[in-house]
Amino acid sequence: MRFSKLFVPTTKETPKDATLPSHAYLIRAGFIEQLGSGLYNFMPLGKMVLDNIKSVVKDEMDKAGAQEVIFNFITPSTFWKESGRYSAYGKELLRFKDRKENEFILSPTNEESAVEMVRNKITSYKQLPLHLYHINTKFRDEARPRFGLLRGREFLMKDGYSFHEDEEDLAREFDLMHETYTKIFTRLGLNFRAVDADSGAIGGSGSKEFMVLADNGEDDIIVCDKCSYAANIEAAKRSKKTSKAQKPEFNMMSKFHTPNINTIEAVANFFKVDKFYTIKAVIKKAIYEDKSEIVVFFVRGSDELQEVKALNACGALELEDASIDEIEKAGIVAGYCGPAGLGENINFYIDSELKGERGLICGANEKDYHIIGFNVLSFKDSRFKDLVAVQSGDECLVCGGKLSITKGIEVGHIFKLGQKYSAPMNANFLDRNGKSVPFFMGCYGIGVSRLVAVAVESKHDEKGMIWNKELAPFELIIIVSSIKDEEQMKFGEEIYEFAKNLGIKVILDDRNERFGVKMSKFELIGFPYAIIVGKGLKDSKVELITRDGLEKKEISISEIKECIKELLS
Ligand code: ATP
Ligand code: MG
């Protein structure tokens, strides 16, 4: 490729909302452009990186025995009604009608389509297992699309769906995908970790997320300093927390006058106890398919509510902050809400670690009063759920080591779905005993377009992006310093042809531009290597620059071809 022919509409202006390097650089370097909120076009350089990622993903998926198909982007809503997800998915699902009033959705994921593709076609265990995948457009009407390609509304995903005769074979495929994803993200040159995950709206019994460790990540990951335990904070567990702080002594449970003491800090100060011995009420408005209601979550005063755990506890589609008005209307006394004697009609959950705990302080559900010496007994088991956000310093449930929090970006997610979709959609086969049973399924996603941005987040400097050889649109750029200098142009062409013939992805910067302009473009775009053919040519020398670190080396023209071979072929 010749740079003079390549469509690279670079811009000096960084969009106002581009707070992350990946977002700013990909736009400035002309890889992508924004069309609307969470909507991006890919221009040639961006498309090349995307294709490089796709081909690594495809290569490893094919090697693992999966078969590539295409599920339609537009899916008739009937299938989503069969699975029950049409109403359960919430506002991220874009639903629309055609001219004949038929209902459709833009696929945010394709479990239903995958079930539809195999049901009534695979009828016996003898035809199993089967793994189908595609790399295709997804649409999710995200509440807050941001960070460029990291959280778009329209994006590219690899999603695969596997079908099995039993749990055991599903577990085998799950492990195979764990291995396959490890190979993919290693080839992409990323620093990643597989972590325990919440199964979210897709549902199922077990799941792992692949997280690239990055300071700008949106996800909090809990890791143990001693063993290999790692989990998304949404699913993280810890050993039951204890406290060394002095436990308050109460002879019996009683009501205590606490005027204007309506925060946990104030309660702890007032009674001179550690917040650990208090109960905090977090009041939320839960949005369900057909209604919304106030739900109260009780956790220790020293803990924070984990929103995804809370959402799973009450089974709502979404949780919103409740306004003072809504809280009062529900009959709750804000600032004094506690589990003891809370109104019959109010839905509430208590963190499991509080079960059976004694001698605590909580709101009395009466203005200016708290209850002291409260024992968390006599609640139904179904009230107790894991609700707390694991904190840095908590104890590992597996080995007792110390847990800490680090930031990550989710690039892949593998799930054991079991019969969650096949059962409601009546996708059955005859098993070894001649019994008709729903398929056991797994599903496996990779954020292909997100990975373009993740690669930049993982490696860049103050001048621009730094691609590795596998992902780079071109591995080598040959910069002819002055195209008017015939000697320079001739030698530039010669090594360009040489590299091309070796099968190296090479680009010749043959533009009539100042040398400084060409260099800054190389630094911004971030090709792994540059060869500068400039004034040194008179002394039979060219310069080799490694983008990572911008290290420069003079090389004699008699050795440059050997050097290219060694580096890149
Ligand atoms: P997140 O927690 O980041 O919202 P998710 O759990 O909703 O992601 P999955 O349903 O597991 O995502 O989708 C599989 C993969 O698709 C994710 O691992 C991620 O890499 C990618 N992905 C999900 N949502 C987006 C998005 N809005 N923009 C770009 N990529 C996305
Ligand atoms: Mg996920």
Coordinates of C-alpha atoms and ligand atoms in Angstrom, one line a residue:
M1 CA 0.0 0.0 0.0
R2 CA 1.1 3.5 -0.8
F3 CA 0.3 6.2 1.8
S4 CA -0.5 8.7 -0.9
K5 CA -3.5 6.5 -2.0
L6 CA -4.7 5.5 1.5
F7 CA -7.8 7.1 2.9
V8 CA -6.7 8.3 6.3
P9 CA -8.7 11.4 7.3
T10 CA -6.7 12.4 10.4
T11 CA -7.9 15.3 12.5
K12 CA -6.1 17.5 15.0
E13 CA -9.3 17.9 17.1
T14 CA -10.1 15.5 19.8
P15 CA -13.8 15.1 20.5
K16 CA -14.9 16.7 23.8
D17 CA -16.2 13.5 25.2
A18 CA -13.0 11.5 24.3
T19 CA -11.6 11.2 27.8
L20 CA -9.7 7.9 27.1
P21 CA -6.6 7.6 24.9
S22 CA -8.1 4.9 22.8
H23 CA -11.1 7.0 21.9
A24 CA -9.1 10.1 21.2
Y25 CA -6.3 8.4 19.2
L26 CA -8.6 6.2 17.1
I27 CA -10.5 9.3 16.0
R28 CA -7.5 11.6 15.5
A29 CA -5.6 8.9 13.5
G30 CA -8.6 8.4 11.2
F31 CA -9.4 4.8 12.2
I32 CA -13.0 5.5 13.2
E33 CA -15.5 8.3 13.1
Q34 CA -18.6 8.9 15.2
L35 CA -22.0 9.0 13.5
G36 CA -24.1 9.4 16.6
S37 CA -24.2 8.4 20.2
G38 CA -22.5 4.9 20.5
L39 CA -22.4 4.6 16.6
Y40 CA -19.1 4.5 14.8
N41 CA -17.9 4.1 11.2
F42 CA -14.7 2.2 10.6
M43 CA -12.4 3.7 8.1
P44 CA -9.7 1.7 6.2
L45 CA -7.1 1.6 9.0
G46 CA -9.7 0.8 11.6
K47 CA -11.2 -1.9 9.4
M48 CA -7.8 -3.5 8.9
V49 CA -7.3 -3.8 12.7
L50 CA -10.8 -5.2 13.1
D51 CA -10.1 -7.8 10.4
N52 CA -6.9 -8.8 12.1
I53 CA -8.7 -9.4 15.4
K54 CA -11.5 -11.3 13.5
S55 CA -9.0 -13.6 11.8
V56 CA -7.3 -14.5 15.1
V57 CA -10.7 -15.2 16.7
K58 CA -11.9 -17.2 13.7
D59 CA -8.7 -19.2 13.4
E60 CA -8.8 -20.3 17.1
M61 CA -12.6 -21.0 17.0
D62 CA -12.2 -23.1 13.9
K63 CA -9.3 -25.0 15.4
A64 CA -11.5 -25.7 18.5
G65 CA -14.1 -27.3 16.1
A66 CA -16.7 -24.6 16.1
Q67 CA -18.4 -23.8 12.7
E68 CA -19.1 -20.3 11.4
V69 CA -22.6 -19.3 10.4
I70 CA -24.5 -16.0 10.3
F71 CA -27.6 -15.4 12.4
N72 CA -29.7 -12.5 11.2
F73 CA -29.1 -9.1 12.8
I74 CA -32.9 -8.5 12.7
T75 CA -34.8 -11.2 14.6
P76 CA -38.6 -11.7 14.6
S77 CA -39.8 -11.0 18.2
T78 CA -41.7 -14.3 18.3
F79 CA -38.5 -16.2 19.2
W80 CA -37.8 -13.8 22.0
K81 CA -41.3 -14.2 23.2
E82 CA -40.9 -17.9 23.3
S83 CA -37.7 -17.7 25.5
G84 CA -39.4 -15.1 27.7
R85 CA -36.7 -12.5 27.0
Y86 CA -38.8 -10.1 24.9
S87 CA -40.2 -8.5 28.0
A88 CA -37.4 -9.4 30.4
Y89 CA -34.5 -7.8 28.6
G90 CA -35.3 -4.2 29.5
K91 CA -34.5 -1.0 27.6
E92 CA -31.3 -2.1 26.0
L93 CA -33.4 -4.2 23.6
L94 CA -34.5 -2.2 20.6
R95 CA -37.9 -3.4 19.5
F96 CA -39.6 -2.2 16.3
K97 CA -42.4 -2.9 13.8
D98 CA -42.4 -3.2 10.1
R99 CA -45.1 -1.9 7.7
K100 CA -47.3 -4.9 8.4
E101 CA -47.1 -4.3 12.1
N102 CA -44.9 -7.4 12.6
E103 CA -42.6 -7.0 15.7
F104 CA -38.8 -7.4 15.5
I105 CA -35.8 -6.7 17.5
L106 CA -32.2 -5.7 16.7
S107 CA -30.1 -8.6 18.1
P108 CA -28.1 -7.8 21.2
T109 CA -27.1 -11.5 21.4
N110 CA -28.4 -14.5 19.5
E111 CA -29.4 -17.4 21.8
E112 CA -32.9 -17.6 20.4
S113 CA -31.6 -17.6 16.8
A114 CA -29.1 -20.4 17.6
V115 CA -31.8 -22.5 19.2
E116 CA -34.1 -21.9 16.1
M117 CA -31.2 -23.0 13.8
V118 CA -30.8 -26.4 15.4
R119 CA -34.2 -27.4 16.7
N120 CA -36.0 -30.0 14.7
K121 CA -32.8 -30.5 12.7
I122 CA -30.7 -32.1 15.5
T123 CA -32.9 -34.8 16.8
S124 CA -30.5 -37.4 18.3
Y125 CA -27.6 -37.4 20.8
K126 CA -25.7 -39.0 17.9
Q127 CA -25.6 -35.6 16.2
L128 CA -24.2 -33.9 19.2
P129 CA -22.1 -32.0 20.3
L130 CA -22.4 -29.0 17.9
H131 CA -20.9 -25.5 18.2
L132 CA -22.0 -22.7 15.9
Y133 CA -20.6 -19.2 16.0
H134 CA -20.7 -15.9 14.1
I135 CA -19.0 -12.6 14.1
N136 CA -21.7 -10.0 13.5
T137 CA -23.3 -6.7 14.4
K138 CA -25.0 -6.3 17.7
F139 CA -27.2 -3.5 19.0
R140 CA -27.8 -2.6 22.6
D141 CA -29.4 0.6 23.5
E142 CA -26.9 1.2 26.3
A143 CA -28.0 3.8 29.0
R144 CA -24.6 5.5 28.8
P145 CA -22.7 4.7 25.6
R146 CA -19.2 6.1 26.1
F147 CA -15.5 5.7 25.7
G148 CA -15.7 5.3 21.9
L149 CA -15.6 1.6 20.9
L150 CA -15.5 0.4 24.5
R151 CA -19.1 0.9 25.1
G152 CA -21.0 1.5 21.8
R153 CA -24.6 0.8 20.9
E154 CA -23.9 -0.8 17.6
F155 CA -20.8 -3.1 17.9
L156 CA -19.2 -6.2 16.6
M157 CA -19.3 -9.4 18.7
K158 CA -18.2 -13.0 18.2
D159 CA -20.9 -15.1 19.7
G160 CA -20.9 -18.9 19.8
Y161 CA -23.5 -21.3 20.9
S162 CA -22.9 -25.0 21.8
F163 CA -25.3 -27.9 22.1
H164 CA -24.7 -31.0 24.2
E165 CA -26.4 -34.2 25.4
D166 CA -25.6 -33.6 29.1
E167 CA -24.0 -31.3 31.7
E168 CA -20.7 -33.2 31.5
D169 CA -20.2 -32.6 27.8
L170 CA -21.2 -29.0 28.3
A171 CA -18.5 -28.7 31.0
R172 CA -15.9 -30.1 28.6
E173 CA -16.8 -27.5 25.9
F174 CA -16.7 -24.8 28.6
D175 CA -13.2 -25.8 29.5
L176 CA -12.2 -26.0 25.8
M177 CA -13.5 -22.4 25.3
H178 CA -11.6 -21.3 28.4
E179 CA -8.5 -22.6 26.7
T180 CA -9.4 -21.2 23.3
Y181 CA -10.1 -17.7 24.7
T182 CA -6.7 -17.9 26.5
K183 CA -5.0 -18.6 23.2
I184 CA -6.9 -15.8 21.5
F185 CA -6.1 -13.1 24.0
T186 CA -2.5 -14.3 24.3
R187 CA -2.1 -14.0 20.5
L188 CA -3.7 -10.5 20.6
G189 CA -0.9 -9.6 23.1
L190 CA -3.1 -8.6 26.0
N191 CA -2.6 -8.8 29.7
F192 CA -5.7 -10.6 30.8
R193 CA -7.3 -12.7 33.5
A194 CA -10.3 -15.0 33.6
V195 CA -12.6 -14.2 36.5
D196 CA -15.8 -15.5 38.1
A197 CA -18.7 -13.6 36.7
D198 CA -22.4 -12.8 37.2
S199 CA -24.5 -14.3 34.5
G200 CA -26.6 -11.2 34.0
A201 CA -29.5 -11.0 31.6
I202 CA -28.3 -14.0 29.6
G203 CA -28.7 -16.2 32.6
G204 CA -27.3 -19.7 33.3
S205 CA -25.4 -21.6 35.9
G206 CA -21.7 -20.8 35.6
S207 CA -19.7 -18.1 33.9
K208 CA -16.3 -16.6 33.5
E209 CA -15.3 -13.3 32.1
F210 CA -12.0 -12.5 30.4
M211 CA -10.8 -9.2 31.7
V212 CA -7.9 -7.1 30.3
L213 CA -6.2 -5.4 33.2
A214 CA -6.3 -1.6 32.5
D215 CA -6.4 1.5 34.7
N216 CA -9.3 2.9 32.6
G217 CA -11.4 -0.2 33.0
E218 CA -15.1 0.1 34.0
D219 CA -15.1 -3.2 35.9
D220 CA -13.8 -3.8 39.4
I221 CA -12.1 -7.1 39.8
I222 CA -11.4 -8.8 43.1
V223 CA -8.1 -10.7 43.2
C224 CA -6.5 -12.8 45.9
D225 CA -2.8 -12.1 46.8
K226 CA -2.2 -15.8 47.7
C227 CA -4.3 -18.0 45.4
S228 CA -5.7 -17.8 41.9
Y229 CA -9.1 -16.6 43.0
A230 CA -10.3 -13.7 40.8
A231 CA -13.9 -12.5 40.4
N232 CA -15.8 -9.6 39.0
I233 CA -17.0 -7.5 42.0
E234 CA -20.6 -8.3 40.8
A235 CA -20.0 -12.0 41.7
A236 CA -17.1 -11.8 44.2
K237 CA -17.3 -13.8 47.5
R238 CA -15.4 -13.3 50.7
S239 CA -15.1 -15.1 54.1
K240 CA -17.7 -13.8 56.5
K241 CA -16.4 -10.5 57.8
T242 CA -15.5 -10.1 61.4
S243 CA -14.4 -7.0 63.4
K244 CA -11.8 -6.5 66.1
A245 CA -13.6 -3.3 67.2
Q246 CA -15.2 -3.4 70.7
K247 CA -18.7 -4.9 70.5
P248 CA -21.4 -2.8 72.2
E249 CA -23.1 -4.5 75.2
F250 CA -26.8 -4.3 75.3
N251 CA -28.8 -6.2 77.9
M252 CA -31.9 -6.3 75.8
M253 CA -33.5 -5.0 72.7
S254 CA -34.9 -1.5 73.2
K255 CA -35.9 1.7 71.5
F256 CA -33.6 4.6 71.9
H257 CA -34.2 8.3 71.3
T258 CA -31.8 9.5 68.6
P259 CA -33.0 13.0 67.5
N260 CA -31.6 14.1 64.1
I261 CA -29.3 11.0 64.0
N262 CA -30.1 9.9 60.5
T263 CA -26.9 8.7 58.9
I264 CA -24.7 5.7 59.7
E265 CA -21.8 8.0 60.6
A266 CA -24.0 9.9 63.1
V267 CA -25.4 6.7 64.6
A268 CA -21.9 5.2 65.1
N269 CA -20.7 8.5 66.7
F270 CA -23.7 8.8 68.9
F271 CA -23.4 5.3 70.3
K272 CA -19.6 5.3 70.1
V273 CA -19.6 2.0 68.2
D274 CA -17.9 0.8 65.0
K275 CA -20.2 1.0 61.9
F276 CA -19.7 -2.7 61.7
Y277 CA -22.3 -3.1 64.5
T278 CA -25.0 -1.0 62.8
I279 CA -27.4 -1.9 60.0
K280 CA -27.7 0.4 57.0
A281 CA -30.8 0.5 54.8
V282 CA -30.3 1.2 51.1
I283 CA -33.6 2.1 49.5
K284 CA -34.1 1.6 45.8
K285 CA -36.9 1.7 43.3
A286 CA -37.1 -1.6 41.5
I287 CA -38.5 -1.6 37.9
Y288 CA -40.3 -4.8 36.9
E289 CA -41.9 -5.7 33.6
D290 CA -45.3 -4.6 34.8
K291 CA -44.8 -2.5 37.9
S292 CA -42.3 -0.6 40.0
E293 CA -41.9 -0.8 43.8
I294 CA -39.7 0.3 46.6
V295 CA -37.3 -2.4 47.8
V296 CA -35.0 -2.0 50.9
F297 CA -31.6 -3.7 51.1
F298 CA -30.1 -4.1 54.6
V299 CA -26.3 -4.4 54.9
R300 CA -23.8 -3.7 57.7
G301 CA -23.1 0.0 58.2
S302 CA -19.5 -0.8 57.3
D303 CA -20.4 -2.4 54.0
E304 CA -21.7 -1.1 50.6
L305 CA -24.5 -2.5 48.6
Q306 CA -23.4 -4.3 45.3
E307 CA -26.0 -3.2 42.8
V308 CA -25.9 -6.3 40.5
K309 CA -26.3 -8.6 43.5
A310 CA -29.2 -6.4 44.7
L311 CA -30.8 -6.7 41.2
N312 CA -30.4 -10.5 41.2
A313 CA -31.9 -10.6 44.8
C314 CA -35.1 -9.0 43.8
G315 CA -35.3 -10.1 40.2
A316 CA -36.1 -6.6 38.9
L317 CA -35.1 -5.4 35.4
E318 CA -33.5 -2.3 36.8
L319 CA -32.8 -0.5 40.0
E320 CA -33.1 3.3 40.3
D321 CA -32.4 5.6 43.3
A322 CA -35.7 6.2 45.1
S323 CA -36.7 9.9 45.7
I324 CA -37.6 11.1 49.2
D325 CA -41.2 11.4 48.0
E326 CA -41.3 7.8 46.8
I327 CA -39.7 6.6 50.0
E328 CA -42.3 8.4 52.2
K329 CA -45.2 7.3 50.0
A330 CA -44.1 3.7 50.6
G331 CA -44.5 4.4 54.3
I332 CA -40.8 4.3 55.1
V333 CA -39.2 6.8 57.5
A334 CA -36.1 8.0 55.7
G335 CA -33.0 7.9 57.9
Y336 CA -34.7 5.6 60.4
C337 CA -35.4 2.5 58.3
G338 CA -34.6 -0.9 59.9
P339 CA -35.6 -4.5 59.4
A340 CA -37.4 -4.7 62.8
G341 CA -41.1 -4.1 62.3
L342 CA -40.8 -2.7 58.7
G343 CA -44.3 -2.4 57.1
E344 CA -45.8 -5.7 56.0
N345 CA -46.2 -4.6 52.4
I346 CA -42.6 -3.4 52.0
N347 CA -40.3 -5.8 50.1
F348 CA -36.8 -6.1 51.7
Y349 CA -33.7 -8.3 51.7
I350 CA -31.0 -8.7 54.3
D351 CA -27.3 -9.5 53.6
S352 CA -26.6 -13.2 54.4
E353 CA -23.6 -12.2 56.6
L354 CA -26.1 -10.6 59.1
K355 CA -28.1 -13.8 59.6
G356 CA -28.1 -14.8 63.3
E357 CA -26.0 -11.7 64.3
R358 CA -26.9 -10.2 67.7
G359 CA -26.7 -6.9 69.5
L360 CA -26.8 -4.6 66.5
I361 CA -28.2 -1.0 66.1
C362 CA -30.7 -0.3 63.4
G363 CA -33.5 2.2 62.5
A364 CA -36.8 1.8 64.5
N365 CA -39.0 2.8 61.5
E366 CA -40.0 5.8 63.6
K367 CA -38.7 9.3 63.3
D368 CA -35.8 10.1 65.8
Y369 CA -35.6 6.5 67.1
H370 CA -33.2 3.6 66.7
I371 CA -33.3 0.1 68.1
I372 CA -30.4 -1.1 70.1
G373 CA -29.6 -4.8 70.9
F374 CA -31.3 -6.0 67.7
N375 CA -30.9 -9.7 66.9
V376 CA -31.2 -10.8 63.2
L377 CA -33.4 -13.8 63.9
S378 CA -36.9 -14.8 62.9
F379 CA -36.7 -13.7 59.3
K380 CA -37.6 -16.2 56.5
D381 CA -34.6 -17.7 54.7
S382 CA -35.7 -16.1 51.4
R383 CA -35.0 -12.7 52.9
F384 CA -31.3 -13.4 53.1
K385 CA -29.1 -12.8 50.0
D386 CA -25.5 -12.0 49.2
L387 CA -25.7 -8.2 48.8
V388 CA -22.4 -6.7 49.7
A389 CA -19.6 -5.4 47.6
V390 CA -16.3 -7.1 48.5
Q391 CA -13.8 -4.6 49.7
S392 CA -10.0 -4.3 49.5
G393 CA -8.6 -6.1 52.5
D394 CA -11.4 -8.6 52.9
E395 CA -10.5 -12.3 53.4
C396 CA -10.4 -14.8 50.5
L397 CA -13.1 -17.5 50.8
V398 CA -10.8 -20.0 49.1
C399 CA -7.5 -19.6 51.0
G400 CA -7.9 -16.9 53.6
G401 CA -5.5 -14.6 51.6
K402 CA -6.0 -10.9 51.3
L403 CA -8.3 -9.6 48.6
S404 CA -7.7 -6.4 46.6
I405 CA -9.4 -4.5 43.8
T406 CA -8.0 -3.9 40.4
K407 CA -9.6 -2.4 37.2
G408 CA -10.4 -4.3 34.1
I409 CA -12.2 -4.2 30.7
E410 CA -14.3 -7.2 29.8
V411 CA -13.3 -8.6 26.5
G412 CA -15.0 -12.0 26.6
H413 CA -17.6 -14.0 28.6
I414 CA -18.3 -17.7 28.6
F415 CA -21.5 -19.2 30.0
K416 CA -23.0 -22.5 30.9
L417 CA -26.6 -21.9 29.9
G418 CA -27.9 -25.4 30.6
Q419 CA -31.5 -25.7 29.4
K420 CA -32.4 -22.1 30.0
Y421 CA -33.3 -21.4 26.4
S422 CA -33.8 -24.9 25.0
A423 CA -36.5 -25.8 27.6
P424 CA -38.9 -22.9 27.0
M425 CA -38.3 -23.0 23.3
N426 CA -39.0 -26.8 23.1
A427 CA -35.7 -27.6 21.5
N428 CA -35.4 -31.3 22.3
F429 CA -33.5 -34.3 21.2
L430 CA -33.6 -38.0 22.0
D431 CA -30.9 -38.9 24.5
R432 CA -29.1 -42.3 25.0
N433 CA -32.1 -43.7 26.9
G434 CA -34.5 -42.7 24.2
K435 CA -35.9 -39.9 26.3
S436 CA -36.8 -36.5 24.8
V437 CA -34.8 -33.8 26.6
P438 CA -34.0 -30.1 25.9
F439 CA -30.4 -29.4 24.7
F440 CA -27.7 -28.5 27.2
M441 CA -26.3 -25.3 25.9
G442 CA -23.3 -23.0 26.4
C443 CA -22.7 -19.5 25.0
Y444 CA -19.4 -17.7 24.4
G445 CA -18.9 -14.0 23.5
I446 CA -16.0 -11.9 22.5
G447 CA -16.2 -8.1 22.1
V448 CA -14.4 -7.8 18.7
S449 CA -14.8 -4.1 18.1
R450 CA -14.2 -3.3 21.8
L451 CA -10.9 -5.1 21.4
V452 CA -9.7 -2.5 18.9
A453 CA -9.9 0.1 21.7
V454 CA -8.7 -2.3 24.4
A455 CA -5.5 -2.9 22.4
V456 CA -4.9 0.9 22.4
E457 CA -5.7 1.2 26.1
S458 CA -3.2 -1.5 26.8
K459 CA -0.4 0.1 24.8
H460 CA 0.1 3.7 23.9
D461 CA 2.2 6.7 24.8
E462 CA 1.8 10.5 24.8
K463 CA 2.5 10.6 21.0
G464 CA 0.0 8.0 19.9
M465 CA -0.9 4.3 19.5
I466 CA 1.5 1.4 19.6
W467 CA 0.3 -1.7 17.7
N468 CA 1.8 -5.2 18.0
K469 CA 2.6 -7.1 14.8
E470 CA -0.5 -9.3 14.9
L471 CA -3.0 -6.3 15.2
A472 CA -1.2 -3.6 13.3
P473 CA -2.8 -2.4 10.0
F474 CA 0.7 -2.4 8.6
E475 CA 3.8 -3.9 10.4
L476 CA 6.3 -1.7 8.7
I477 CA 6.2 1.8 7.2
I478 CA 9.0 3.0 4.9
I479 CA 9.2 6.7 5.1
V480 CA 10.9 8.4 2.2
S481 CA 12.1 11.7 3.7
S482 CA 12.1 13.7 0.5
I483 CA 10.2 12.1 -2.5
K484 CA 11.9 14.7 -4.8
D485 CA 15.2 13.0 -4.1
E486 CA 15.4 10.3 -6.8
E487 CA 17.9 8.2 -4.9
Q488 CA 15.8 8.1 -1.8
M489 CA 12.6 7.3 -3.7
K490 CA 14.4 4.5 -5.7
F491 CA 15.8 2.9 -2.5
G492 CA 12.5 3.3 -0.7
E493 CA 10.7 1.5 -3.6
E494 CA 13.3 -1.2 -3.6
I495 CA 12.9 -2.2 0.1
Y496 CA 9.1 -1.7 -0.1
E497 CA 8.9 -4.3 -2.9
F498 CA 11.3 -6.6 -1.0
A499 CA 9.2 -6.5 2.1
K500 CA 6.0 -6.9 0.2
N501 CA 7.3 -10.0 -1.5
L502 CA 8.1 -11.5 1.8
G503 CA 4.4 -11.2 2.7
I504 CA 5.0 -8.4 5.2
K505 CA 2.2 -5.9 5.7
V506 CA 4.1 -2.9 4.5
I507 CA 3.2 0.7 3.6
L508 CA 5.4 3.2 1.7
D509 CA 5.0 6.8 2.8
D510 CA 5.4 8.4 -0.6
R511 CA 3.5 11.6 0.2
N512 CA 4.8 15.0 -0.8
E513 CA 4.9 16.2 2.9
R514 CA 7.5 17.5 5.2
F515 CA 9.5 14.9 7.1
G516 CA 8.2 16.1 10.4
V517 CA 4.6 15.6 9.3
K518 CA 5.4 12.1 8.2
M519 CA 7.1 11.2 11.4
S520 CA 4.3 12.5 13.6
K521 CA 1.8 10.5 11.6
F522 CA 3.9 7.4 12.1
E523 CA 4.0 8.1 15.8
L524 CA 0.2 8.7 16.1
I525 CA -0.8 5.7 14.0
G526 CA 1.7 3.5 15.7
F527 CA 3.0 1.0 13.1
P528 CA 5.4 -1.3 14.9
Y529 CA 8.5 -0.4 12.8
A530 CA 9.6 2.5 10.5
I531 CA 12.5 2.6 8.1
I532 CA 13.6 6.2 7.3
V533 CA 15.2 6.6 3.9
G534 CA 16.7 10.1 4.2
K535 CA 19.9 12.1 4.1
G536 CA 21.9 9.2 5.5
L537 CA 21.5 7.4 2.2
K538 CA 24.5 9.3 0.8
D539 CA 26.6 7.4 3.4
S540 CA 24.7 4.2 2.6
K541 CA 22.7 4.3 5.8
V542 CA 19.0 4.2 6.7
E543 CA 17.3 4.4 10.1
L544 CA 15.2 1.8 11.8
I545 CA 12.7 3.0 14.4
T546 CA 10.9 0.7 16.8
R547 CA 7.6 2.4 17.7
D548 CA 7.5 0.9 21.2
G549 CA 10.0 3.2 22.9
L550 CA 10.9 5.1 19.7
E551 CA 14.3 3.6 19.7
K552 CA 16.5 4.6 16.7
K553 CA 19.2 2.5 15.0
E554 CA 21.4 3.3 12.0
I555 CA 21.6 0.4 9.6
S556 CA 23.8 0.1 6.5
I557 CA 21.8 -0.4 3.2
S558 CA 23.6 -3.7 2.7
E559 CA 22.2 -5.1 5.9
I560 CA 18.7 -3.6 5.8
K561 CA 17.0 -6.5 3.9
E562 CA 18.4 -9.1 6.2
C563 CA 17.2 -7.0 9.1
I564 CA 13.6 -6.7 7.7
K565 CA 13.6 -10.5 7.3
E566 CA 14.7 -11.1 10.8
L567 CA 12.2 -8.7 12.4
L568 CA 9.1 -9.4 10.4
S569 CA 9.1 -12.5 8.2
Ligands
ATP1 P1 -20.6 -5.3 29.9 O1 -20.6 -5.9 31.3 O2 -19.3 -4.6 29.6 O3 -21.8 -4.5 29.7 P2 -21.9 -7.6 29.0 O4 -21.7 -8.5 30.1 O5 -23.2 -6.9 28.8 O6 -20.8 -6.5 28.9 P3 -21.9 -9.9 27.2 O7 -23.3 -9.9 27.0 O8 -21.2 -10.9 28.0 O9 -21.5 -8.4 27.7 O10 -21.2 -9.7 25.7 C1 -20.1 -10.3 25.2 C2 -18.9 -9.3 24.9 O11 -19.4 -8.3 24.1 C3 -18.4 -8.6 26.2 O12 -17.5 -9.4 26.8 C4 -17.9 -7.3 25.6 O13 -16.5 -7.5 25.3 C5 -18.7 -7.1 24.4 N1 -19.6 -6.0 24.6 C6 -20.7 -6.0 25.4 N2 -21.4 -4.8 25.4 C7 -20.7 -4.0 24.6 C8 -20.8 -2.7 24.1 N3 -21.9 -1.9 24.5 N4 -19.9 -2.2 23.2 C9 -18.9 -2.9 22.8 N5 -18.7 -4.2 23.2 C10 -19.6 -4.7 24.1
MG2 MG -20.8 -10.1 30.4

